[in-house]
Amino acid sequence: MKSIYVALCWVVVMVTGLVACSDDEGKTIPAHTEAEKLWIAQNQAYFQERKAIVEEDGQLLYQQLVVEDDTLLYRVLEVGQVDSVPTIDSDAKVSMLGILPVSKDQIVGDSKGNPVEMTFDLDSPDLIKGLAALLLQTHKGERVETIIPYQLGYGEKDYPYPYIPLCSTLQFTLTVKSFE
């Protein structure tokens, strides 16, 4: 009887442990390797450093935009048309250059490091949350630099093309060309 009780407790502990280590699709999430833990720590440190940069006048260099429970950083480099903002149903034509700032690897741009033009459906579930939220308040003609934490980017999974490692901070410089 005691062995049945022990076996039953063991089964309950194992099932509870496996459920706690799975994602929403029921797949087990592997533990982070030491290299992944280092990468995550470097990305978090980069974001926190940028968040704390103060200009000579005492103002923070980057403004903060809260999206759900997370925050992205941005600063306006060139002002756009004040009366021209998109709606959630808009498609935004954007010229952008992006990097993984921790590794300095380019992720969006042409082979010479120049910005590329892309059109984003602002209502698309495929558009990362941080970029969608920022574009919804960016004016036509405005040039913006943004730093997006992994929670508002590609999350805790690797992104295959272009390759972006899990938990990567993203940095984009973009100019909004038009909204349709």
N, CA and C of each residue as an Amber inpcrd file, in Angstrom:
protein
   540
   0.8230000  -1.1850000   0.0000000   0.0000000   0.0000000   0.0000000
   0.8710000   1.2550000   0.0000000   1.9510000   1.2160000   0.7980000
   2.8380000   2.3640000   0.8710000   3.5130000   2.6080000  -0.4810000
   3.8990000   1.5570000  -1.1760000   4.5610000   1.7100000  -2.4810000
   3.6030000   2.2790000  -3.5290000   2.3210000   1.9410000  -3.4330000
   1.3260000   2.5000000  -4.3550000   1.1880000   3.9960000  -4.0970000
   1.1610000   4.3870000  -2.8310000   1.0650000   5.7970000  -2.4670000
   2.2770000   6.5680000  -2.9740000   3.4790000   6.0180000  -2.8020000
   4.7080000   6.6610000  -3.2740000   4.6860000   6.7910000  -4.7960000
   4.2750000   5.7170000  -5.4720000   4.2140000   5.7400000  -6.9350000
   3.2030000   6.7720000  -7.4210000   2.0480000   6.8680000  -6.7660000
   1.0310000   7.8340000  -7.1390000   1.5430000   9.2660000  -6.9280000
   2.2100000   9.5040000  -5.8120000   2.8000000  10.8350000  -5.5590000
   3.8390000  11.1780000  -6.6210000   4.6530000  10.1960000  -6.9950000
   5.6780000  10.4170000  -8.0140000   5.0290000  10.7970000  -9.3400000
   3.9560000  10.1100000  -9.7160000   3.2530000  10.4030000 -10.9670000
   2.6840000  11.8230000 -10.9300000   2.0740000  12.2160000  -9.8140000
   1.5080000  13.5580000  -9.6920000   2.6040000  14.6140000  -9.8250000
   3.7330000  14.4120000  -9.1590000   4.8460000  15.3600000  -9.2400000
   5.3710000  15.4540000 -10.6640000   5.5400000  14.3430000 -11.3590000
   6.0540000  14.3520000 -12.7300000   5.0910000  15.0510000 -13.6790000
   3.8100000  14.7600000 -13.5820000   2.8260000  15.3890000 -14.4650000
   2.7770000  16.8890000 -14.2070000   2.7780000  17.2910000 -12.9450000
   2.7710000  18.7160000 -12.6070000   4.0260000  19.3970000 -13.1380000
   5.1590000  18.7660000 -12.9760000   6.4220000  19.3340000 -13.4630000
   6.4520000  19.4710000 -14.9680000   5.9510000  18.4850000 -15.6830000
   5.9480000  18.5490000 -17.1420000   4.9940000  19.6140000 -17.6490000
   3.8450000  19.7640000 -17.0190000   2.8980000  20.7970000 -17.4200000
   3.4900000  22.1770000 -17.1700000   4.1850000  22.3470000 -16.0610000
   4.7830000  23.6440000 -15.7410000   5.9000000  24.0200000 -16.6970000
   6.5050000  23.0650000 -17.3830000   7.6210000  23.3300000 -18.2910000
   7.1930000  23.2970000 -19.7470000   5.9240000  23.5110000 -20.0290000
   5.4910000  23.4760000 -21.4180000   4.9510000  24.8250000 -21.8290000
   4.9190000  25.0610000 -23.1500000   4.3330000  26.2960000 -23.6310000
   2.8580000  26.0590000 -23.9220000   2.2000000  27.0440000 -24.5230000
   0.7660000  26.9420000 -24.7550000   0.3890000  25.8420000 -25.7330000
   1.3110000  25.3960000 -26.5520000   1.0160000  24.3560000 -27.5220000
   1.3250000  22.9720000 -26.9630000   1.7410000  22.8940000 -25.7100000
   2.0100000  21.6150000 -25.0840000   3.3890000  21.0530000 -25.3600000
   4.2550000  21.8280000 -26.0230000   5.6090000  21.3630000 -26.2970000
   6.5060000  21.7460000 -25.1240000   7.4080000  20.8670000 -24.7580000
   8.3060000  21.1450000 -23.6530000   9.3290000  22.1880000 -24.0660000
   9.5370000  23.1950000 -23.2240000  10.5200000  24.2440000 -23.4810000
  11.8510000  23.7840000 -22.9130000  12.8900000  23.7160000 -23.7310000
  14.1910000  23.2760000 -23.2100000  14.7870000  24.3180000 -22.2650000
  15.5650000  23.8440000 -21.3110000  16.2510000  24.7520000 -20.3970000
  17.2740000  25.5550000 -21.1860000  17.5520000  26.7660000 -20.7350000
  18.5240000  27.6050000 -21.4170000  19.9380000  27.1030000 -21.1650000
  20.7470000  27.1040000 -22.2130000  22.1600000  26.7500000 -22.0660000
  22.8890000  27.9240000 -21.4290000  24.1220000  27.7170000 -21.0250000
  24.9080000  28.8160000 -20.4410000  25.1070000  29.9330000 -21.4660000
  25.3250000  29.5770000 -22.7310000  25.4990000  30.5940000 -23.7810000
  24.2130000  31.3930000 -23.9610000  23.0610000  30.7260000 -23.9240000
  21.7860000  31.4290000 -24.0490000  21.5480000  32.3440000 -22.8410000
  21.8830000  31.8800000 -21.6550000  21.7250000  32.7100000 -20.4520000
  22.5880000  33.9650000 -20.5450000  23.7980000  33.8180000 -21.0560000
  24.6870000  34.9640000 -21.2310000  24.0990000  35.9380000 -22.2470000
  23.6110000  35.4200000 -23.3710000  22.9880000  36.2420000 -24.4120000
  21.7920000  37.0140000 -23.8500000  20.9460000  36.3470000 -23.0870000
  19.7760000  36.9800000 -22.4970000  20.2080000  38.1030000 -21.5510000
  21.1900000  37.8330000 -20.7020000  21.6820000  38.8390000 -19.7490000
  22.2630000  40.0450000 -20.4860000  23.0030000  39.8190000 -21.5750000
  23.5770000  40.9210000 -22.3450000  22.4780000  41.7770000 -22.9820000
  21.4370000  41.1340000 -23.4920000  20.3250000  41.8660000 -24.0930000
  19.5730000  42.6770000 -23.0510000  19.3390000  42.1080000 -21.8880000
  18.6510000  42.8410000 -20.8260000  19.4980000  44.0270000 -20.3530000
  20.7940000  43.8270000 -20.2220000  21.6890000  44.9020000 -19.7890000
  21.7070000  46.0340000 -20.8200000  21.7700000  45.6960000 -22.1050000
  21.7600000  46.7140000 -23.1660000  20.4970000  47.5620000 -23.0650000
  19.3480000  46.9120000 -22.9240000  18.0810000  47.6350000 -22.8490000
  18.0670000  48.5610000 -21.6310000  18.4860000  48.0590000 -20.4820000
  18.4840000  48.8680000 -19.2580000  19.4480000  50.0510000 -19.3660000
  20.6130000  49.8440000 -20.0030000  21.5650000  50.9470000 -20.2030000
  20.9410000  52.0480000 -21.0500000  20.2890000  51.6590000 -22.1430000
  19.6810000  52.6500000 -23.0400000  18.5250000  53.3630000 -22.3610000
  17.8060000  52.6500000 -21.5480000  16.6570000  53.2200000 -20.8400000
  17.1010000  54.3290000 -19.8760000  18.3200000  54.2240000 -19.3710000
  18.8080000  55.1620000 -18.3560000  19.6300000  56.3260000 -18.9190000
  19.8630000  56.3770000 -20.2350000  20.6790000  57.4540000 -20.8100000
  19.9730000  58.7960000 -20.6340000  20.7170000  59.7530000 -20.0900000
  20.1860000  61.0880000 -19.8430000  20.9900000  62.0880000 -20.6750000
  20.2840000  63.0090000 -21.3230000  20.9360000  64.0560000 -22.1170000
  21.4760000  65.1480000 -21.1950000  22.2180000  66.0700000 -21.7740000
  22.8210000  67.1540000 -20.9960000  21.7830000  68.0070000 -20.2710000
  20.5860000  68.1120000 -20.8380000  19.5420000  68.9270000 -20.2040000
  18.7880000  68.1780000 -19.1000000  19.2050000  66.9560000 -18.8090000
  18.5790000  66.1800000 -17.7380000  17.4170000  65.3120000 -18.1740000
  17.0380000  65.4050000 -19.4510000  15.9330000  64.6060000 -19.9740000
  16.4380000  63.2350000 -20.4360000  15.5760000  62.2410000 -20.3200000
  15.9360000  60.9270000 -20.8460000  16.0600000  61.0090000 -22.3660000
  17.0500000  60.3270000 -22.9170000  17.2530000  60.3210000 -24.3660000
  16.0770000  59.6500000 -25.0670000  15.6250000  58.5320000 -24.5170000
  14.5380000  57.7680000 -25.1310000  13.2310000  57.9630000 -24.3740000
  12.1540000  58.1220000 -25.1400000  10.8200000  58.0920000 -24.5620000
  10.4280000  56.6320000 -24.3870000   9.4840000  56.3950000 -23.5040000
   9.0450000  55.0280000 -23.2500000   7.5980000  54.8640000 -23.6930000
   7.3390000  53.7580000 -24.3480000   5.9810000  53.4250000 -24.7760000
   5.6190000  52.0960000 -24.1300000   4.5970000  52.1210000 -23.2890000
   4.1620000  50.9020000 -22.6050000   3.1750000  50.1730000 -23.5110000
   3.4570000  48.9080000 -23.7590000   2.6160000  48.0510000 -24.5800000
   2.2990000  46.8300000 -23.7350000   1.0200000  46.6890000 -23.4060000
   0.5970000  45.6520000 -22.4690000   1.3970000  45.8260000 -21.1760000
   2.2050000  44.8640000 -20.7690000   2.9680000  44.9890000 -19.5230000
   4.4430000  45.2790000 -19.7580000   4.8300000  45.5760000 -20.9810000
   6.2330000  45.7930000 -21.3050000   6.4370000  47.1940000 -21.8800000
   7.6950000  47.5890000 -21.9870000   8.0360000  48.9380000 -22.4410000
   9.0500000  48.8740000 -23.5630000   8.8390000  49.6830000 -24.5900000
   9.8530000  49.8540000 -25.6240000  10.3620000  51.2820000 -25.5350000
  11.5260000  51.5080000 -26.1000000  12.1430000  52.8330000 -26.0970000
  12.1250000  53.3890000 -27.5110000  11.9760000  54.7090000 -27.6340000
  12.0470000  55.3330000 -28.9520000  12.4430000  56.7890000 -28.8060000
  12.9670000  57.3310000 -29.8780000  13.2280000  58.7680000 -29.9480000
  12.9910000  59.2180000 -31.3790000  12.4340000  60.3970000 -31.4980000
  12.1410000  60.9590000 -32.8050000  13.3910000  61.6720000 -33.2880000
  13.8920000  61.2600000 -34.4590000  15.0870000  61.8570000 -35.0520000
  14.7330000  62.9920000 -36.0010000  13.5960000  62.8600000 -36.6960000
  13.0800000  63.9040000 -37.5800000  11.5660000  63.9320000 -37.4350000
  11.0200000  65.1120000 -37.2390000   9.5840000  65.2730000 -37.0510000
   8.8650000  65.1090000 -38.3820000   7.6920000  64.4980000 -38.3350000
   6.8830000  64.2830000 -39.5370000   5.6920000  65.2100000 -39.5780000
   4.7050000  64.8450000 -40.3850000   3.4750000  65.6250000 -40.5370000
   2.5890000  65.3840000 -39.3270000   2.3840000  66.4130000 -38.5380000
   1.6940000  66.2890000 -37.2610000   0.2800000  65.7290000 -37.4040000
  -0.4130000  66.0530000 -38.4840000  -1.8090000  65.6400000 -38.6280000
  -1.9800000  64.3040000 -39.3420000  -0.9090000  63.5680000 -39.5430000
  -0.9950000  62.3250000 -40.3080000  -0.5450000  61.1290000 -39.4660000
  -1.5260000  60.4540000 -38.8550000  -1.2400000  59.2400000 -38.0890000
  -2.0990000  58.0960000 -38.6290000  -1.6080000  56.8650000 -38.5040000
  -2.3460000  55.7240000 -39.0460000  -3.4680000  55.2590000 -38.1250000
  -4.2380000  54.3360000 -38.6280000  -5.2200000  53.6080000 -37.8170000
  -4.8210000  52.1390000 -37.8380000  -5.4720000  51.3560000 -37.0190000
  -5.1600000  49.9290000 -36.9410000  -5.3920000  49.2210000 -38.2770000
  -6.2560000  49.7750000 -39.1260000  -6.5500000  49.1730000 -40.4270000
  -5.5680000  49.5970000 -41.5120000  -4.6010000  50.4300000 -41.1630000
  -3.6540000  50.9570000 -42.1460000  -2.5810000  49.9490000 -42.5290000
  -2.0570000  50.1670000 -43.7200000  -0.8130000  49.5300000 -44.1420000
   0.2270000  50.6410000 -44.1200000   1.3420000  50.3900000 -43.4770000
   2.3830000  51.4140000 -43.3520000   3.5550000  51.0690000 -44.2540000
   3.9110000  52.0050000 -45.1290000   5.1010000  51.8530000 -45.9600000
   6.2470000  52.5130000 -45.1960000   7.2750000  51.7200000 -44.8970000
   8.3460000  52.1560000 -44.0090000   9.7020000  51.8530000 -44.6370000
  10.6290000  52.7900000 -44.5090000  12.0300000  52.5640000 -44.8610000
  12.7360000  52.2780000 -43.5500000  13.4080000  51.1220000 -43.4560000
  13.9880000  50.7670000 -42.1690000  15.3010000  50.0240000 -42.2760000
  16.0810000  50.1950000 -41.2170000  17.3360000  49.4830000 -41.0400000
  17.3170000  48.9530000 -39.6240000  17.5880000  47.6700000 -39.4460000
  17.5380000  47.0800000 -38.1160000  18.7970000  46.3200000 -37.7800000
  19.0920000  46.2600000 -36.4900000  20.2480000  45.4980000 -36.0180000
  19.8780000  44.7390000 -34.7540000  20.6920000  43.7390000 -34.4610000
  20.6970000  43.1290000 -33.1410000  21.7970000  43.8850000 -32.4010000
  21.4570000  44.8610000 -31.5670000  22.4710000  45.7640000 -31.0180000
  23.5290000  45.0870000 -30.1510000  23.2010000  43.9740000 -29.5390000
  24.1780000  43.2980000 -28.6840000  25.2850000  42.6770000 -29.5290000
  24.9350000  42.1670000 -30.7180000  25.9440000  41.5430000 -31.5760000
  26.3350000  42.4180000 -32.7590000  25.5770000  43.4900000 -33.0080000
  25.7910000  44.4060000 -34.1330000  25.5570000  43.7460000 -35.4980000
  24.8850000  42.6120000 -35.5010000  24.5530000  41.9650000 -36.7690000
  23.3350000  42.6370000 -37.3770000  23.4410000  42.9740000 -38.6500000
  22.3230000  43.5970000 -39.3420000  21.2370000  42.5640000 -39.5660000
  19.9940000  42.9400000 -39.3620000  18.9050000  42.0120000 -39.6000000
  17.9440000  42.4920000 -40.6710000  17.8380000  43.8020000 -40.8610000
  16.9730000  44.3350000 -41.9140000  17.7590000  45.4150000 -42.6430000
  17.9400000  45.2530000 -43.9250000  18.6690000  46.2070000 -44.7510000
  19.1690000  45.4840000 -45.9780000  19.6860000  46.2400000 -46.9380000
  20.2170000  45.5780000 -48.1240000  21.6510000  45.1170000 -47.8520000
  22.2730000  44.5080000 -48.8240000  23.6130000  43.9380000 -48.6400000
  24.6820000  45.0050000 -48.3770000  24.3790000  46.2650000 -48.6780000
  25.3400000  47.3520000 -48.4420000  25.0590000  48.0990000 -47.1440000
  24.0850000  47.6280000 -46.3670000  23.7690000  48.2900000 -45.1030000
  22.8280000  49.4660000 -45.2270000  22.1470000  49.5700000 -46.3690000
  21.1840000  50.6510000 -46.5790000  19.7920000  50.2060000 -46.1380000
  18.9470000  51.1550000 -45.7450000  17.5720000  50.7970000 -45.3690000
  16.8200000  50.1520000 -46.5330000  15.8510000  49.3270000 -46.1880000
  14.9660000  48.7240000 -47.1870000  13.5540000  49.2370000 -46.9470000
  12.7610000  49.2500000 -48.0180000  11.3670000  49.6610000 -47.8740000
  10.5020000  48.4280000 -47.7160000   9.6220000  48.5000000 -46.7270000
   8.7130000  47.3990000 -46.4440000   7.3280000  47.9820000 -46.1790000
   6.2990000  47.1800000 -46.4220000   4.9360000  47.5770000 -46.1000000
   4.4080000  46.6280000 -45.0360000   3.8880000  47.2030000 -43.9600000
   3.3720000  46.4180000 -42.8460000   1.8710000  46.6180000 -42.7060000
   1.1480000  45.5170000 -42.5370000  -0.2630000  45.5400000 -42.1830000
  -0.3000000  45.6930000 -40.6680000  -0.7320000  46.8490000 -40.1710000
  -0.6640000  47.1340000 -38.7380000  -1.5790000  46.2490000 -37.9080000
  -2.5160000  45.5880000 -38.5570000  -3.4440000  44.6970000 -37.8570000
  -3.0190000  43.2320000 -37.9450000  -1.8880000  42.9680000 -38.5690000
  -1.4540000  41.5940000 -38.7790000  -0.9220000  40.9690000 -37.4870000
  -1.3400000  39.7460000 -37.1830000  -0.7900000  39.0640000 -36.0010000
   0.6840000  38.6880000 -36.1900000   1.1850000  38.7460000 -37.4160000
   2.5820000  38.4180000 -37.6960000   3.5350000  39.5750000 -37.4120000
   3.0250000  40.7880000 -37.3080000   3.8510000  41.9530000 -37.0200000
   4.1670000  41.9670000 -35.5260000   5.4470000  42.1160000 -35.1750000
   5.8030000  42.0940000 -33.7580000   5.0890000  43.2250000 -33.0130000
   4.6920000  42.9530000 -31.7790000   3.8800000  43.8840000 -30.9920000
   4.5290000  45.2580000 -30.8420000   5.8160000  45.2780000 -30.5890000
   6.4910000  46.5510000 -30.3650000   6.4560000  47.4460000 -31.5870000
   6.7280000  46.8770000 -32.7460000   6.7220000  47.6580000 -33.9830000
   5.3080000  48.1170000 -34.3270000   4.3340000  47.2440000 -34.1470000
   2.9380000  47.6150000 -34.4220000   2.5040000  48.7830000 -33.5400000
   2.8210000  48.7200000 -32.2530000   2.4280000  49.7900000 -31.3270000
   3.1140000  51.1140000 -31.6680000   4.3880000  51.0490000 -32.0030000
   5.1240000  52.2680000 -32.3420000   4.5860000  52.9000000 -33.6220000
   4.3480000  52.0850000 -34.6470000   3.8590000  52.6170000 -35.9210000
   2.4870000  53.2670000 -35.7830000   1.6820000  52.8070000 -34.8370000
   0.3530000  53.3910000 -34.6420000   0.4040000  54.8130000 -34.0930000
   1.5430000  55.2430000 -33.6100000   1.6300000  56.6240000 -33.1330000
   2.7120000  57.4230000 -33.8440000   3.2550000  56.8730000 -34.9160000
   4.2950000  57.5560000 -35.6770000   3.6610000  58.2960000 -36.8500000
   4.0490000  59.5410000 -37.0340000   3.4890000  60.3760000 -38.0900000
   4.1760000  60.1160000 -39.4330000   3.4360000  60.4020000 -40.4920000
   3.9860000  60.2900000 -41.8440000   5.2010000  61.2060000 -41.9620000
   6.2930000  60.6790000 -42.5010000   7.5160000  61.4440000 -42.6750000
   8.4330000  61.4390000 -41.4590000   7.9670000  60.9080000 -40.3610000
   8.7610000  60.9090000 -39.1330000   9.8460000  59.8350000 -39.1950000
  11.0310000  60.1900000 -38.7100000  12.1470000  59.2410000 -38.6210000
  12.3590000  58.9480000 -37.1420000  12.3560000  57.6690000 -36.7990000
  12.3680000  57.2420000 -35.4090000  13.4180000  56.1550000 -35.2020000
  14.0750000  56.2090000 -34.0440000  14.9260000  55.1000000 -33.6160000
  14.1930000  54.4210000 -32.4640000  14.1190000  53.1060000 -32.4930000
  13.4350000  52.3690000 -31.4340000  14.2750000  51.1860000 -30.9730000
  14.1380000  50.8810000 -29.7020000  14.7620000  49.7070000 -29.1100000
  13.6310000  48.8800000 -28.5140000  13.4950000  47.6680000 -29.0120000
  12.3740000  46.8100000 -28.6480000  12.8930000  45.6120000 -27.8630000
  12.4170000  45.4160000 -26.6250000  12.8460000  44.2490000 -25.8560000
  12.2440000  42.9740000 -26.4400000  12.8390000  41.8540000 -26.0960000
  12.3960000  40.5910000 -26.7030000  10.9220000  40.2960000 -26.4500000
  10.3730000  40.7550000 -25.3230000   8.9690000  40.4810000 -25.0240000
   8.0400000  41.1090000 -26.0620000   8.4680000  42.2090000 -26.6680000
   7.6660000  42.8800000 -27.6930000   8.2180000  42.6150000 -29.0900000
   9.2330000  41.7430000 -29.1690000   9.8330000  41.3570000 -30.4370000
   9.4480000  39.9260000 -30.7800000  10.4620000  39.0670000 -30.8830000
  10.2180000  37.6790000 -31.2740000  10.1590000  36.7250000 -30.0910000
  10.2500000  37.2490000 -28.8660000  10.0400000  36.4300000 -27.6850000
  11.1730000  35.4920000 -27.3420000  10.7950000  34.3760000 -26.7540000
  11.7580000  33.4020000 -26.2400000  12.0960000  32.3080000 -27.2470000
  11.7670000  32.5190000 -28.4970000  12.0660000  31.5240000 -29.5300000
  12.9960000  32.1260000 -30.5680000  13.8010000  31.2830000 -31.1870000
  14.6270000  31.7330000 -32.3090000  13.6950000  32.0770000 -33.4720000
  14.0600000  33.0980000 -34.2340000  13.3230000  33.4590000 -35.4420000
  14.2030000  33.0430000 -36.6180000  13.6670000  32.2590000 -37.5570000
  14.5250000  31.6410000 -38.5720000  15.0970000  32.5450000 -39.6550000
  14.3240000  33.5040000 -40.2130000  14.8470000  34.2550000 -41.3440000
  14.4240000  35.7030000 -41.2870000  15.3440000  36.6300000 -41.1920000
  16.7540000  36.3860000 -40.9220000  16.9000000  35.8510000 -39.5060000
  17.9590000  35.0950000 -39.2600000  18.1060000  34.4370000 -37.9720000
  18.2310000  35.4520000 -36.8410000  17.3560000  35.3130000 -35.8680000
  17.3760000  36.1450000 -34.6700000  17.3140000  35.1920000 -33.4840000
  18.3360000  35.1920000 -32.6350000  18.3320000  34.2840000 -31.4830000
  17.2240000  34.6140000 -30.4890000  16.8630000  33.6230000 -29.6790000
  15.8400000  33.8350000 -28.6680000  16.1920000  35.0150000 -27.7620000
  15.1870000  35.6820000 -27.2560000  15.3140000  36.7810000 -26.2840000
  16.1880000  37.9310000 -26.7770000  16.1240000  38.2350000 -28.0660000
  16.9540000  39.3050000 -28.6290000  16.2820000  40.6620000 -28.5450000
  17.0460000  41.6440000 -28.1070000  16.6320000  43.0310000 -28.1960000
  16.8140000  43.4530000 -29.6510000  15.8540000  44.1980000 -30.1790000
  15.9030000  44.6550000 -31.5700000  16.0460000  46.1730000 -31.5850000
  16.7930000  46.6880000 -32.5450000  16.9220000  48.1380000 -32.6930000
  16.6800000  48.4940000 -34.1550000  15.7540000  49.4160000 -34.3730000
  15.4200000  49.8510000 -35.7260000  15.5320000  51.3640000 -35.8350000
  15.9960000  51.8280000 -36.9820000  15.8520000  53.2140000 -37.3730000
  14.9240000  53.1790000 -38.5750000  13.7990000  53.8730000 -38.4850000
  12.8100000  53.7860000 -39.5460000  12.2310000  55.1400000 -39.8670000
  11.7950000  55.2600000 -41.1230000  11.0960000  56.4600000 -41.5860000
   9.7810000  55.9960000 -42.1740000   8.6930000  56.6120000 -41.7100000
   7.3700000  56.2550000 -42.2250000   7.1440000  57.0460000 -43.4990000
   7.0060000  56.3340000 -44.6060000   6.7990000  56.9710000 -45.9080000
   5.3410000  57.3200000 -46.1490000   4.4520000  56.3640000 -45.8320000
   3.0270000  56.6170000 -46.0470000   2.1830000  55.5990000 -45.2850000
   0.8980000  55.9460000 -45.1700000  -0.1140000  55.0320000 -44.6090000
  -1.2230000  54.9130000 -45.6300000  -1.7140000  53.7040000 -45.8200000
  -2.8230000  53.4950000 -46.7590000  -3.9470000  52.7650000 -46.0690000
